[in-house]
Amino acid sequence: MFLINRDSNEAVSLSKKTFQELNFKERQHLQEWICKNTDILGERLLIIQKEFSGFDDTRERLDLLAIDEEGNLVIIENKLDDSGRDVVWQSLKYASYCSGLTKNDIRMIFQDYLDVQQDGGVAENILCEFLQVEDFSEAELNYDDQRIIMIAANFRKEVTSTALWLLEHNIKIKCIKVTPYELDGQILLDTEQIIPIKDAEEYVIKVANKKQEEVKIKEQNQARYNIRIDFWTNLLQEMNKKSRLFSNVNPTKDNWLGTGSGYSGIAYTFTATGGYARVELWINRGSQDENKAIFDKLFANKEKIETKFEAELDWQRLDDGKGSRIAYSLTNVSIFNEEHWTEMIRFLTDHMIKFESAMKDPLHKVMNDS
């Protein structure tokens, strides 16, 4: 790593250090850096436990356990100056131990972490916000294979060779090289993903192409996604007969379907789950304060809005979250029961038209007075 000296127009080498030289420890330092900023690993992760030892009949501890944005469990093993020769074996063991964790197991593990290591919080709520789902029942956790991330300043040849072989066989594994540098008493940390590097990825894709295609087809054909697409297709056909509000919207595999309100970050949304159908206004603009202010101003018009809508609405300020919601729901119905579809589609389309009509003028006034 180099520092560019503008005055002398030269590249000055920074002093490369070892973690041992700097007296940095694995658990006390590197592990904490990762916990506080997973960008070190090149992606957004939610740490749900550290020094996890909740395995039957063993006292072994994995360094960090995380969830990625797809709901996969990520086993993180961090070393300092030397990866050692056993890190792959350790990581595979921990991945096998974690493969049997249920969604409820993960929730409890994360809740224990929040209670002991953090300042509290509700695991379900944080997981839902991270995964961008509205209900914990919709969260998909540990459905796919587990992933492995290994971190060290130097990886032994036997480690990188094994990691590449595992990649060829569709084991999701990454190696991150971390190197400390010193500059005028300041410590800089350089991170580099060495496996899979670009050339290695191309090689792995050629070798494992058939398996990857099979995985992709399997994902595309998952029953719940097909059901949602079919449901939204039917709903949009009916909605477009009654209104143009969703005329530019396509079916999706998600449990919600949204369209713009004319204001950035504020959407009219259909939601259909295994327990209810809902129409809503979802408010999620630039900041939490702005979202709550918009909600509060609309709430001040509650009586007027509900009078025009001809029913009481569910006003969810959601103080612990960034966004806010105003909704109207039909319960005891399921998107996964096709016998409920006619009732759900009629409810959603009819009430979305009334809902948008009741909200339109108050929302326009709030947004133009802001």
Short mmCIF file of C-alpha atoms in Angstrom, two decimals:
data_model
loop_
_atom_site.label_atom_id
_atom_site.label_comp_id
_atom_site.label_asym_id
_atom_site.label_seq_id
_atom_site.Cartn_x
_atom_site.Cartn_y
_atom_site.Cartn_z
CA MET A 1 0.00 0.00 0.00
CA PHE A 2 1.26 3.46 -0.89
CA LEU A 3 0.64 7.03 0.19
CA ILE A 4 0.77 9.64 -2.57
CA ASN A 5 2.80 12.69 -1.56
CA ARG A 6 1.38 15.56 -3.60
CA ASP A 7 4.27 17.90 -2.78
CA SER A 8 7.02 15.55 -3.98
CA ASN A 9 4.77 13.75 -6.50
CA GLU A 10 5.84 10.31 -5.36
CA ALA A 11 4.31 7.13 -3.96
CA VAL A 12 5.60 6.42 -0.47
CA SER A 13 5.42 2.85 0.81
CA LEU A 14 3.46 2.40 4.01
CA SER A 15 4.93 0.27 6.75
CA LYS A 16 3.38 -3.19 6.57
CA LYS A 17 2.87 -4.70 10.01
CA THR A 18 1.80 -7.94 11.61
CA PHE A 19 -1.00 -8.12 14.13
CA GLN A 20 1.51 -9.51 16.62
CA GLU A 21 3.80 -6.50 16.20
CA LEU A 22 0.87 -4.20 16.92
CA ASN A 23 -0.25 -6.32 19.87
CA PHE A 24 -3.68 -6.92 18.34
CA LYS A 25 -5.60 -9.96 19.54
CA GLU A 26 -7.99 -12.16 17.60
CA ARG A 27 -11.04 -11.90 19.86
CA GLN A 28 -10.36 -8.56 21.48
CA HIS A 29 -9.64 -6.67 18.28
CA LEU A 30 -10.21 -8.28 14.84
CA GLN A 31 -13.40 -9.99 15.93
CA GLU A 32 -14.79 -6.76 17.40
CA TRP A 33 -13.91 -4.78 14.27
CA ILE A 34 -15.93 -7.22 12.19
CA CYS A 35 -18.85 -7.14 14.63
CA LYS A 36 -19.01 -3.37 14.43
CA ASN A 37 -18.55 -3.11 10.65
CA THR A 38 -19.17 -6.14 8.45
CA ASP A 39 -18.11 -4.10 5.41
CA ILE A 40 -14.67 -5.48 6.29
CA LEU A 41 -15.96 -8.71 4.75
CA GLY A 42 -17.21 -6.94 1.64
CA GLU A 43 -20.93 -7.35 2.26
CA ARG A 44 -23.81 -6.46 4.54
CA LEU A 45 -24.25 -9.04 7.30
CA LEU A 46 -26.15 -9.17 10.57
CA ILE A 47 -24.04 -10.62 13.38
CA ILE A 48 -26.32 -12.80 15.54
CA GLN A 49 -23.79 -14.35 17.94
CA LYS A 50 -20.10 -14.45 18.78
CA GLU A 51 -18.10 -17.21 20.43
CA PHE A 52 -21.11 -19.41 19.77
CA SER A 53 -20.96 -22.73 21.61
CA GLY A 54 -24.54 -23.95 21.43
CA PHE A 55 -23.68 -27.33 19.92
CA ASP A 56 -24.75 -30.60 21.51
CA ASP A 57 -22.03 -32.75 23.11
CA THR A 58 -19.17 -30.39 22.29
CA ARG A 59 -17.61 -27.31 23.83
CA GLU A 60 -16.28 -25.98 20.54
CA ARG A 61 -16.90 -22.31 19.75
CA LEU A 62 -17.19 -20.66 16.36
CA ASP A 63 -15.92 -17.09 16.21
CA LEU A 64 -18.91 -15.31 14.67
CA LEU A 65 -22.31 -16.40 13.41
CA ALA A 66 -24.16 -14.10 11.00
CA ILE A 67 -27.12 -13.87 8.64
CA ASP A 68 -26.75 -12.56 5.09
CA GLU A 69 -29.40 -10.62 3.17
CA GLU A 70 -30.81 -13.86 1.73
CA GLY A 71 -31.35 -15.35 5.19
CA ASN A 72 -28.43 -17.77 4.92
CA LEU A 73 -26.32 -18.58 7.96
CA VAL A 74 -22.73 -17.37 7.61
CA ILE A 75 -19.99 -19.03 9.65
CA ILE A 76 -17.10 -16.60 10.18
CA GLU A 77 -13.69 -17.82 11.34
CA ASN A 78 -11.11 -15.10 11.94
CA LYS A 79 -7.40 -15.69 12.44
CA LEU A 80 -4.60 -13.17 12.75
CA ASP A 81 -1.20 -13.45 11.04
CA ASP A 82 -1.52 -17.13 10.08
CA SER A 83 -4.61 -19.02 9.01
CA GLY A 84 -3.25 -22.26 10.43
CA ARG A 85 -3.85 -25.54 8.65
CA ASP A 86 -7.12 -26.52 10.35
CA VAL A 87 -9.31 -23.48 9.70
CA VAL A 88 -11.17 -25.10 6.78
CA TRP A 89 -11.91 -28.23 8.79
CA GLN A 90 -13.09 -26.13 11.72
CA SER A 91 -15.35 -24.04 9.49
CA LEU A 92 -16.88 -27.09 7.82
CA LYS A 93 -17.57 -28.64 11.22
CA TYR A 94 -19.32 -25.51 12.40
CA ALA A 95 -21.32 -25.28 9.17
CA SER A 96 -22.50 -28.85 9.66
CA TYR A 97 -23.44 -28.11 13.28
CA CYS A 98 -25.42 -25.04 12.17
CA SER A 99 -27.19 -26.78 9.29
CA GLY A 100 -29.87 -28.09 11.64
CA LEU A 101 -30.73 -24.75 13.24
CA THR A 102 -34.39 -23.88 12.82
CA LYS A 103 -35.81 -20.39 12.38
CA ASN A 104 -36.83 -20.38 16.03
CA ASP A 105 -33.35 -21.57 17.08
CA ILE A 106 -31.84 -18.64 15.19
CA ARG A 107 -34.26 -16.19 16.76
CA MET A 108 -33.37 -17.41 20.27
CA ILE A 109 -29.62 -17.39 19.53
CA PHE A 110 -29.86 -13.80 18.32
CA GLN A 111 -32.04 -12.77 21.26
CA ASP A 112 -29.44 -14.17 23.68
CA TYR A 113 -26.78 -12.16 21.86
CA LEU A 114 -28.83 -8.96 22.08
CA ASP A 115 -29.56 -9.50 25.77
CA VAL A 116 -25.95 -10.25 26.74
CA GLN A 117 -23.68 -8.54 24.20
CA GLN A 118 -25.74 -5.56 23.05
CA ASP A 119 -28.14 -3.08 24.63
CA GLY A 120 -31.19 -5.26 24.18
CA GLY A 121 -33.71 -5.19 21.36
CA VAL A 122 -36.24 -7.61 19.92
CA ALA A 123 -34.61 -10.23 17.71
CA GLU A 124 -37.70 -10.77 15.55
CA ASN A 125 -38.02 -7.06 14.74
CA ILE A 126 -34.34 -6.62 13.88
CA LEU A 127 -34.32 -9.75 11.70
CA CYS A 128 -37.43 -8.59 9.84
CA GLU A 129 -35.96 -5.15 9.21
CA PHE A 130 -32.64 -6.63 8.03
CA LEU A 131 -34.34 -9.14 5.71
CA GLN A 132 -36.89 -6.52 4.57
CA VAL A 133 -39.93 -8.60 5.44
CA GLU A 134 -42.92 -7.41 7.43
CA ASP A 135 -43.66 -10.49 9.52
CA PHE A 136 -41.32 -12.99 11.11
CA SER A 137 -43.53 -15.73 9.66
CA GLU A 138 -42.37 -14.58 6.21
CA ALA A 139 -38.66 -14.61 7.10
CA GLU A 140 -36.71 -17.37 5.37
CA LEU A 141 -33.79 -18.36 7.59
CA ASN A 142 -31.30 -21.15 6.94
CA TYR A 143 -33.31 -22.56 4.02
CA ASP A 144 -30.28 -22.74 1.75
CA ASP A 145 -26.80 -24.14 2.34
CA GLN A 146 -24.64 -22.42 4.93
CA ARG A 147 -21.81 -20.09 3.91
CA ILE A 148 -18.26 -19.84 5.24
CA ILE A 149 -16.01 -16.77 5.46
CA MET A 150 -12.41 -17.13 6.66
CA ILE A 151 -10.24 -14.13 7.55
CA ALA A 152 -6.47 -14.02 8.08
CA ALA A 153 -3.38 -11.99 7.17
CA ASN A 154 -1.82 -15.02 5.48
CA PHE A 155 -3.46 -18.19 4.19
CA ARG A 156 -1.50 -21.42 3.95
CA LYS A 157 -1.41 -23.19 0.60
CA GLU A 158 -3.34 -26.17 1.92
CA VAL A 159 -6.11 -23.81 3.03
CA THR A 160 -6.46 -21.97 -0.29
CA SER A 161 -6.23 -25.21 -2.26
CA THR A 162 -9.02 -26.78 -0.21
CA ALA A 163 -11.14 -23.63 -0.42
CA LEU A 164 -10.91 -23.61 -4.22
CA TRP A 165 -11.87 -27.29 -4.38
CA LEU A 166 -14.88 -26.62 -2.14
CA LEU A 167 -15.93 -23.74 -4.40
CA GLU A 168 -15.83 -26.05 -7.40
CA HIS A 169 -18.28 -28.29 -5.56
CA ASN A 170 -20.70 -25.46 -4.76
CA ILE A 171 -19.67 -24.96 -1.14
CA LYS A 172 -20.08 -21.23 -0.53
CA ILE A 173 -16.74 -20.19 0.92
CA LYS A 174 -14.73 -16.95 0.88
CA CYS A 175 -11.21 -16.09 2.03
CA ILE A 176 -10.53 -12.49 3.07
CA LYS A 177 -6.94 -11.34 3.51
CA VAL A 178 -6.48 -8.57 6.08
CA THR A 179 -3.25 -6.59 6.34
CA PRO A 180 -2.46 -3.85 8.89
CA TYR A 181 -0.30 -0.86 7.97
CA GLU A 182 1.07 1.94 10.11
CA LEU A 183 1.26 5.62 9.17
CA ASP A 184 2.40 8.24 11.68
CA GLY A 185 0.97 6.28 14.58
CA GLN A 186 -2.31 5.58 12.77
CA ILE A 187 -3.24 2.00 11.90
CA LEU A 188 -4.78 1.27 8.50
CA LEU A 189 -6.43 -2.03 7.62
CA ASP A 190 -6.40 -3.31 4.05
CA THR A 191 -8.84 -6.07 3.10
CA GLU A 192 -8.73 -8.19 -0.04
CA GLN A 193 -10.96 -11.06 -1.11
CA ILE A 194 -8.50 -13.63 -2.43
CA ILE A 195 -10.99 -16.50 -2.87
CA PRO A 196 -12.87 -16.38 -5.06
CA ILE A 197 -10.81 -13.92 -7.08
CA LYS A 198 -12.11 -13.03 -10.52
CA ASP A 199 -10.01 -15.57 -12.42
CA ALA A 200 -10.89 -18.28 -9.92
CA GLU A 201 -14.58 -17.41 -10.17
CA GLU A 202 -14.50 -17.87 -13.95
CA TYR A 203 -12.82 -21.23 -13.52
CA VAL A 204 -15.27 -22.34 -10.87
CA ILE A 205 -18.24 -21.26 -12.99
CA LYS A 206 -17.00 -23.40 -15.91
CA VAL A 207 -16.45 -26.44 -13.72
CA ALA A 208 -19.67 -26.13 -11.69
CA ASN A 209 -21.94 -24.65 -14.36
CA LYS A 210 -24.30 -27.62 -14.46
CA LYS A 211 -24.77 -27.66 -10.68
CA GLN A 212 -25.36 -23.91 -10.58
CA GLU A 213 -28.04 -24.18 -13.26
CA GLU A 214 -29.76 -26.89 -11.23
CA VAL A 215 -29.72 -24.68 -8.14
CA LYS A 216 -31.13 -21.75 -10.10
CA ILE A 217 -33.94 -23.86 -11.54
CA LYS A 218 -34.72 -25.21 -8.09
CA GLU A 219 -34.94 -21.69 -6.66
CA GLN A 220 -37.15 -20.47 -9.50
CA ASN A 221 -39.49 -23.40 -9.10
CA GLN A 222 -40.05 -23.10 -5.39
CA ALA A 223 -43.75 -23.49 -4.80
CA ARG A 224 -44.26 -20.39 -2.68
CA TYR A 225 -42.81 -18.11 -5.36
CA ASN A 226 -44.99 -19.60 -8.08
CA ILE A 227 -48.08 -19.26 -5.89
CA ARG A 228 -47.36 -15.58 -5.23
CA ILE A 229 -46.76 -14.83 -8.89
CA ASP A 230 -50.03 -16.53 -9.83
CA PHE A 231 -51.92 -14.67 -7.11
CA TRP A 232 -50.55 -11.25 -8.08
CA THR A 233 -51.26 -11.97 -11.75
CA ASN A 234 -54.90 -12.63 -10.93
CA LEU A 235 -55.11 -9.61 -8.64
CA LEU A 236 -53.60 -7.22 -11.18
CA GLN A 237 -55.99 -8.40 -13.86
CA GLU A 238 -58.91 -7.57 -11.57
CA MET A 239 -57.38 -4.32 -10.29
CA ASN A 240 -56.68 -3.02 -13.78
CA LYS A 241 -60.37 -3.43 -14.64
CA LYS A 242 -61.25 -1.06 -11.79
CA SER A 243 -58.35 1.42 -11.60
CA ARG A 244 -55.11 2.47 -13.28
CA LEU A 245 -53.28 2.81 -9.96
CA PHE A 246 -51.32 -0.44 -10.48
CA SER A 247 -51.32 -0.42 -14.30
CA ASN A 248 -47.52 -0.25 -14.53
CA VAL A 249 -46.87 -2.93 -11.91
CA ASN A 250 -45.87 -6.51 -12.69
CA PRO A 251 -46.43 -9.68 -10.62
CA THR A 252 -43.66 -10.56 -8.18
CA LYS A 253 -42.55 -13.49 -6.05
CA ASP A 254 -42.66 -11.31 -2.92
CA ASN A 255 -45.55 -11.17 -0.46
CA TRP A 256 -46.18 -7.51 -1.27
CA LEU A 257 -46.87 -5.44 -4.36
CA GLY A 258 -46.43 -1.68 -4.38
CA THR A 259 -46.97 1.36 -6.56
CA GLY A 260 -45.98 4.99 -6.22
CA SER A 261 -48.09 7.64 -4.55
CA GLY A 262 -46.51 10.48 -6.48
CA TYR A 263 -44.07 11.15 -3.62
CA SER A 264 -40.70 9.47 -3.31
CA GLY A 265 -40.53 6.87 -0.56
CA ILE A 266 -44.31 6.71 -0.03
CA ALA A 267 -46.10 3.77 -1.63
CA TYR A 268 -49.51 2.19 -1.82
CA THR A 269 -49.00 -1.49 -1.15
CA PHE A 270 -50.89 -4.76 -1.30
CA THR A 271 -49.72 -7.45 1.12
CA ALA A 272 -50.83 -11.09 1.07
CA THR A 273 -49.45 -13.67 3.50
CA GLY A 274 -50.38 -16.99 5.01
CA GLY A 275 -52.56 -15.21 7.56
CA TYR A 276 -54.01 -12.00 6.12
CA ALA A 277 -54.50 -9.63 3.19
CA ARG A 278 -53.79 -5.92 3.63
CA VAL A 279 -53.86 -2.57 1.85
CA GLU A 280 -51.53 0.06 3.21
CA LEU A 281 -49.64 3.29 2.81
CA TRP A 282 -45.97 2.64 3.53
CA ILE A 283 -43.89 5.70 4.48
CA ASN A 284 -40.13 5.24 4.18
CA ARG A 285 -38.33 8.35 2.97
CA GLY A 286 -34.90 9.73 3.77
CA SER A 287 -34.88 9.62 7.56
CA GLN A 288 -36.79 8.25 10.51
CA ASP A 289 -37.64 11.75 11.73
CA GLU A 290 -39.12 12.73 8.37
CA ASN A 291 -41.15 9.52 8.18
CA LYS A 292 -42.60 10.01 11.67
CA ALA A 293 -43.41 13.66 10.95
CA ILE A 294 -45.37 12.71 7.82
CA PHE A 295 -47.19 9.98 9.72
CA ASP A 296 -48.08 12.35 12.57
CA LYS A 297 -49.48 14.94 10.17
CA LEU A 298 -51.62 12.30 8.48
CA PHE A 299 -52.73 11.02 11.87
CA ALA A 300 -53.96 14.52 12.67
CA ASN A 301 -56.40 13.97 9.78
CA LYS A 302 -57.42 10.54 11.05
CA GLU A 303 -61.11 11.31 11.49
CA LYS A 304 -61.43 12.87 8.03
CA ILE A 305 -59.57 10.01 6.34
CA GLU A 306 -61.50 7.26 8.12
CA THR A 307 -64.82 8.96 7.47
CA LYS A 308 -64.14 8.95 3.75
CA PHE A 309 -62.77 5.40 3.88
CA GLU A 310 -65.83 4.32 5.92
CA ALA A 311 -63.83 2.20 8.37
CA GLU A 312 -61.20 2.50 11.10
CA LEU A 313 -57.63 2.10 9.91
CA ASP A 314 -54.64 0.56 11.65
CA TRP A 315 -52.21 3.42 12.35
CA GLN A 316 -48.75 1.93 12.92
CA ARG A 317 -46.19 4.61 13.75
CA LEU A 318 -43.55 1.90 14.38
CA ASP A 319 -41.41 3.97 16.71
CA ASP A 320 -38.57 1.42 16.75
CA GLY A 321 -38.32 1.26 12.96
CA LYS A 322 -37.44 3.68 10.21
CA GLY A 323 -40.75 3.53 8.36
CA SER A 324 -44.42 3.91 9.30
CA ARG A 325 -47.57 2.25 8.04
CA ILE A 326 -51.29 3.00 7.73
CA ALA A 327 -53.23 -0.16 6.90
CA TYR A 328 -56.52 -2.01 6.62
CA SER A 329 -56.56 -5.81 6.84
CA LEU A 330 -58.61 -8.91 6.23
CA THR A 331 -57.62 -11.75 8.56
CA ASN A 332 -58.04 -15.53 8.53
CA VAL A 333 -57.19 -15.85 4.86
CA SER A 334 -54.10 -17.33 3.20
CA ILE A 335 -52.42 -16.70 -0.12
CA PHE A 336 -51.41 -20.36 -0.04
CA ASN A 337 -55.05 -21.49 -0.05
CA GLU A 338 -56.42 -20.89 -3.53
CA GLU A 339 -59.98 -21.16 -2.21
CA HIS A 340 -59.38 -17.82 -0.44
CA TRP A 341 -58.17 -15.98 -3.54
CA THR A 342 -61.53 -14.68 -4.75
CA GLU A 343 -62.32 -13.15 -1.36
CA MET A 344 -58.82 -11.74 -0.95
CA ILE A 345 -58.66 -10.21 -4.42
CA ARG A 346 -62.09 -8.61 -4.06
CA PHE A 347 -61.13 -7.22 -0.64
CA LEU A 348 -57.75 -5.88 -1.78
CA THR A 349 -58.88 -4.27 -5.03
CA ASP A 350 -62.06 -2.68 -3.67
CA HIS A 351 -60.41 -1.34 -0.53
CA MET A 352 -57.26 -0.10 -2.29
CA ILE A 353 -59.42 2.12 -4.50
CA LYS A 354 -61.25 3.51 -1.45
CA PHE A 355 -58.00 3.77 0.49
CA GLU A 356 -56.17 5.77 -2.19
CA SER A 357 -59.17 8.04 -2.58
CA ALA A 358 -59.30 8.74 1.16
CA MET A 359 -55.55 9.33 1.41
CA LYS A 360 -54.90 11.33 -1.73
CA ASP A 361 -55.91 14.85 -0.66
CA PRO A 362 -54.56 14.69 2.94
CA LEU A 363 -51.26 13.26 1.65
CA HIS A 364 -51.01 15.97 -1.00
CA LYS A 365 -51.58 18.66 1.63
CA VAL A 366 -49.04 17.16 4.05
CA MET A 367 -46.34 16.81 1.40
CA ASN A 368 -46.85 20.28 -0.04
CA ASP A 369 -46.90 21.92 3.39
CA SER A 370 -43.64 20.18 4.40
#
